[in-house]
GROMACS .gro file of C-alpha atoms in nm:
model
  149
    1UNK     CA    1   0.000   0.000   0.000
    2UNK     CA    2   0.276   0.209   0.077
    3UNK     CA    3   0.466   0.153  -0.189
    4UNK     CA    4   0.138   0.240  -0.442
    5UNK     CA    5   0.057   0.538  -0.254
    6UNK     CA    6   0.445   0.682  -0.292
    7UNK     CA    7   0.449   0.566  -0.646
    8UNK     CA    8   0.125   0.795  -0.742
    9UNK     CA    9   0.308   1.063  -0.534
   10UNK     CA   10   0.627   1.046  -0.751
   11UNK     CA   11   0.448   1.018  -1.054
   12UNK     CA   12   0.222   1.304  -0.998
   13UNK     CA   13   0.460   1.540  -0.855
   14UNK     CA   14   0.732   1.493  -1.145
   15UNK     CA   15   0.432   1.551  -1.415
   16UNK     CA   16   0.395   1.890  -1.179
   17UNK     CA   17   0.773   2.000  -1.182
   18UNK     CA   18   0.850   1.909  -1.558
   19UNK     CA   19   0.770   2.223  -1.747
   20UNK     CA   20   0.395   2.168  -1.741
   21UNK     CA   21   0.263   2.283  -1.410
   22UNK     CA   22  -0.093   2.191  -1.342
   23UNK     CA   23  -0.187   2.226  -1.703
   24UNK     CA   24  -0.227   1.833  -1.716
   25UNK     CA   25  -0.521   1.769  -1.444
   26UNK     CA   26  -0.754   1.825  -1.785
   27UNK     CA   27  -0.573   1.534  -1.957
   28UNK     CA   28  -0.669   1.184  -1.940
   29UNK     CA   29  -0.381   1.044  -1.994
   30UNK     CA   30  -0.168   1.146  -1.691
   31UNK     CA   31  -0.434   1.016  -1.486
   32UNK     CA   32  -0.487   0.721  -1.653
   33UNK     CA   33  -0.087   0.634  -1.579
   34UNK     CA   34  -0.114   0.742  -1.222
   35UNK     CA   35  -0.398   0.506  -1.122
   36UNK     CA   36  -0.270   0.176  -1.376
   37UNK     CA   37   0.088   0.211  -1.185
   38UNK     CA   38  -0.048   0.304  -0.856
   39UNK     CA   39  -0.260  -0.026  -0.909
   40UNK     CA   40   0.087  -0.248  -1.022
   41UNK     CA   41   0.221  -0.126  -0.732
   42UNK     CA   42  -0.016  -0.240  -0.474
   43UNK     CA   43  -0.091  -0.550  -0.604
   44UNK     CA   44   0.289  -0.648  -0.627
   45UNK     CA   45   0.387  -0.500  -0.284
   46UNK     CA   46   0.014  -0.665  -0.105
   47UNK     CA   47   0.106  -0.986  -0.227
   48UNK     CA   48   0.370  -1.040   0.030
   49UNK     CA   49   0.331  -1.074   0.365
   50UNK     CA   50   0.450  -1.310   0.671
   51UNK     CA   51   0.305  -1.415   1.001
   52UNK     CA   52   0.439  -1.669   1.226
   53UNK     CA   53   0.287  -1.875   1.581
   54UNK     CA   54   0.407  -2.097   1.838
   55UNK     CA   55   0.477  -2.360   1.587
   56UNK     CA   56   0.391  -2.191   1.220
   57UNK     CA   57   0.509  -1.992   0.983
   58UNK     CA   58   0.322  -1.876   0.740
   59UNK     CA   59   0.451  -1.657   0.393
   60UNK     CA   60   0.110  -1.523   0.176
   61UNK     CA   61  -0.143  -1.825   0.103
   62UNK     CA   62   0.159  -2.072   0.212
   63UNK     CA   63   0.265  -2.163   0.589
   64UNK     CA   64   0.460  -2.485   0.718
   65UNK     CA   65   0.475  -2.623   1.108
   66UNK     CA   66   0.838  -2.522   1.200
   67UNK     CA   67   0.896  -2.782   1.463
   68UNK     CA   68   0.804  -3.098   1.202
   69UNK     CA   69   1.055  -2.969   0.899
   70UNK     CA   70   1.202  -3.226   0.720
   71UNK     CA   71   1.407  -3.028   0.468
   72UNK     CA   72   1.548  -2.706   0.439
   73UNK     CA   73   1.759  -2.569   0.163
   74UNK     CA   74   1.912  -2.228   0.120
   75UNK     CA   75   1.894  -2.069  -0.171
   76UNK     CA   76   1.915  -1.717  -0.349
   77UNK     CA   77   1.645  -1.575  -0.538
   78UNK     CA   78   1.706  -1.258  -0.738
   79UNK     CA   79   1.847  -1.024  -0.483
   80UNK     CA   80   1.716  -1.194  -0.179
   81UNK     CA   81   1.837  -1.500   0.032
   82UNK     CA   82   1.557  -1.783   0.032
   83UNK     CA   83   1.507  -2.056   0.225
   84UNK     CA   84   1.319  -2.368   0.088
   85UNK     CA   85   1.121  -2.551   0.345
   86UNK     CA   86   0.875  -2.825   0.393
   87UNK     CA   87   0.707  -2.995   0.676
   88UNK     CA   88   0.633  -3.283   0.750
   89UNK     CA   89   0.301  -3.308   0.572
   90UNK     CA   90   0.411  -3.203   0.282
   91UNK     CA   91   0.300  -2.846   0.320
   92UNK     CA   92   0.579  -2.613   0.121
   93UNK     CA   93   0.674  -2.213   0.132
   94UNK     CA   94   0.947  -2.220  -0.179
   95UNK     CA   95   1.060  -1.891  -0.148
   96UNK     CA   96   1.079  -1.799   0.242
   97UNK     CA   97   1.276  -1.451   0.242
   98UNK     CA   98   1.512  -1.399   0.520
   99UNK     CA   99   1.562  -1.069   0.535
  100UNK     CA  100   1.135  -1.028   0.587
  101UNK     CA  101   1.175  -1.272   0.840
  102UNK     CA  102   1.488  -1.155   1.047
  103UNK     CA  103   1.354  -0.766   1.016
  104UNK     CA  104   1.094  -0.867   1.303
  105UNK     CA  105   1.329  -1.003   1.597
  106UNK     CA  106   0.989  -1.130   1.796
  107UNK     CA  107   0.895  -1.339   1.456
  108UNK     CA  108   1.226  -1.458   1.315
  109UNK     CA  109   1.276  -1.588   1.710
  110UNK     CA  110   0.956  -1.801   1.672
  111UNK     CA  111   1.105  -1.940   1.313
  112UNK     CA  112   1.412  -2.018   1.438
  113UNK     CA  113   1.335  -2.211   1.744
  114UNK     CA  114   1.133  -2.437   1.538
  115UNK     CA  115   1.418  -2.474   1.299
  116UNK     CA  116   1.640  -2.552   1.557
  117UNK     CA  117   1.370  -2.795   1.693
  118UNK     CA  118   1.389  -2.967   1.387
  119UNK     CA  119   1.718  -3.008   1.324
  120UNK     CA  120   1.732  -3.162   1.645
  121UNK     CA  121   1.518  -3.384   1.622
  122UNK     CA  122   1.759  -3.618   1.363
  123UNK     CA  123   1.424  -3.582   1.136
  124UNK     CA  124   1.540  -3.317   0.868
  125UNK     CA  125   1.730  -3.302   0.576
  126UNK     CA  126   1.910  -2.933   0.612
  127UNK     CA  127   2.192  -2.859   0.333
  128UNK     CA  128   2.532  -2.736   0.466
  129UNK     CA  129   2.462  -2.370   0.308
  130UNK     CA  130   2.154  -2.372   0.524
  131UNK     CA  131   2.311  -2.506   0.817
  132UNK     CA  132   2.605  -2.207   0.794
  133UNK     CA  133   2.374  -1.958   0.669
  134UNK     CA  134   2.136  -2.046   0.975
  135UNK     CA  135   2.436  -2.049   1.191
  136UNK     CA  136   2.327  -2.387   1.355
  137UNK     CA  137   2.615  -2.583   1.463
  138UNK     CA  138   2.714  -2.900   1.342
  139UNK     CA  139   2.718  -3.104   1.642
  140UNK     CA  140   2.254  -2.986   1.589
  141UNK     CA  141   2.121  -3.331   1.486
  142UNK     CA  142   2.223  -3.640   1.276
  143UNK     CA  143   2.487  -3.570   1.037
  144UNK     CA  144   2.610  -3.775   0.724
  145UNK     CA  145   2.342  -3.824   0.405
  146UNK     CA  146   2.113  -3.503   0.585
  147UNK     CA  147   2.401  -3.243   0.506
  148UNK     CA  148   2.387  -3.341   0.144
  149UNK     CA  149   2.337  -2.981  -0.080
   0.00000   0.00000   0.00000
């Protein structure tokens, strides 16, 4: 929302500053580009969002029980570090951004205790990037064919 309503501002206030003035507001055209990328940008910055519980994490429509993970995987997509995780039902959040998650200490606490529970419990398959990214040491859990990348 933020990011639509800053947008709109930008847009409007460099059609203001660039030799025109206010001689625009008659024009449909201006308008019509305010609203269609005020609209782009709302709907690509709402998509996102993250909430987490006791024992869930959830990442838009997608959400995972963090104390039954049985893989993890770190990965990097576009510009952002990513971790791949799935429970043990199955239930998958591909693209689980970091740097969303760690921004919000009370949250990314909640995450990472049931990662760590995991681990721990000899039950999941974490990569050795995830492991060092994660920080957990390696001494966490069974080692051997579960640190395979």
């Amino acid at each position: 929302m933020q990011a639509a309503l800053a947008m709109s501002t930008l847009m409007t206030a460099f059609i203001i500053f660039t030799e025109r003035g206010f001689d625009w507001t008659d024009e449909w055209f201006p308008w019509f580009w305010i609203v269609v990328s005020g609209v782009f940008f709302y709907w690509r910055g709402g998509c996102e969002w993250m909430a987490a519980g006791a024992v869930w994490v959830q990442e838009g429509p997608k959400w995972v029980n963090t104390y039954e993970l049985v893989r993890i995987r770190f990965s990097v997509d576009g510009l952002n570090r990513v971790l791949r995780i799935e429970d043990a039902d199955g239930r998958k959040i591909h693209s689980f951004g970091l740097r969303d998650a760690q921004s919000n200490p009370l949250m990314w606490d909640l995450v990472y205790n049931g990662i760590l529970h995991s681990v721990a419990s000899g039950n999941c398959d974490i990569s050795r990037k995830a492991r060092k990214v994660l920080q957990i040491p390696p001494s966490l859990g069974e080692e051997g064919e579960h640190l395979a990348d």
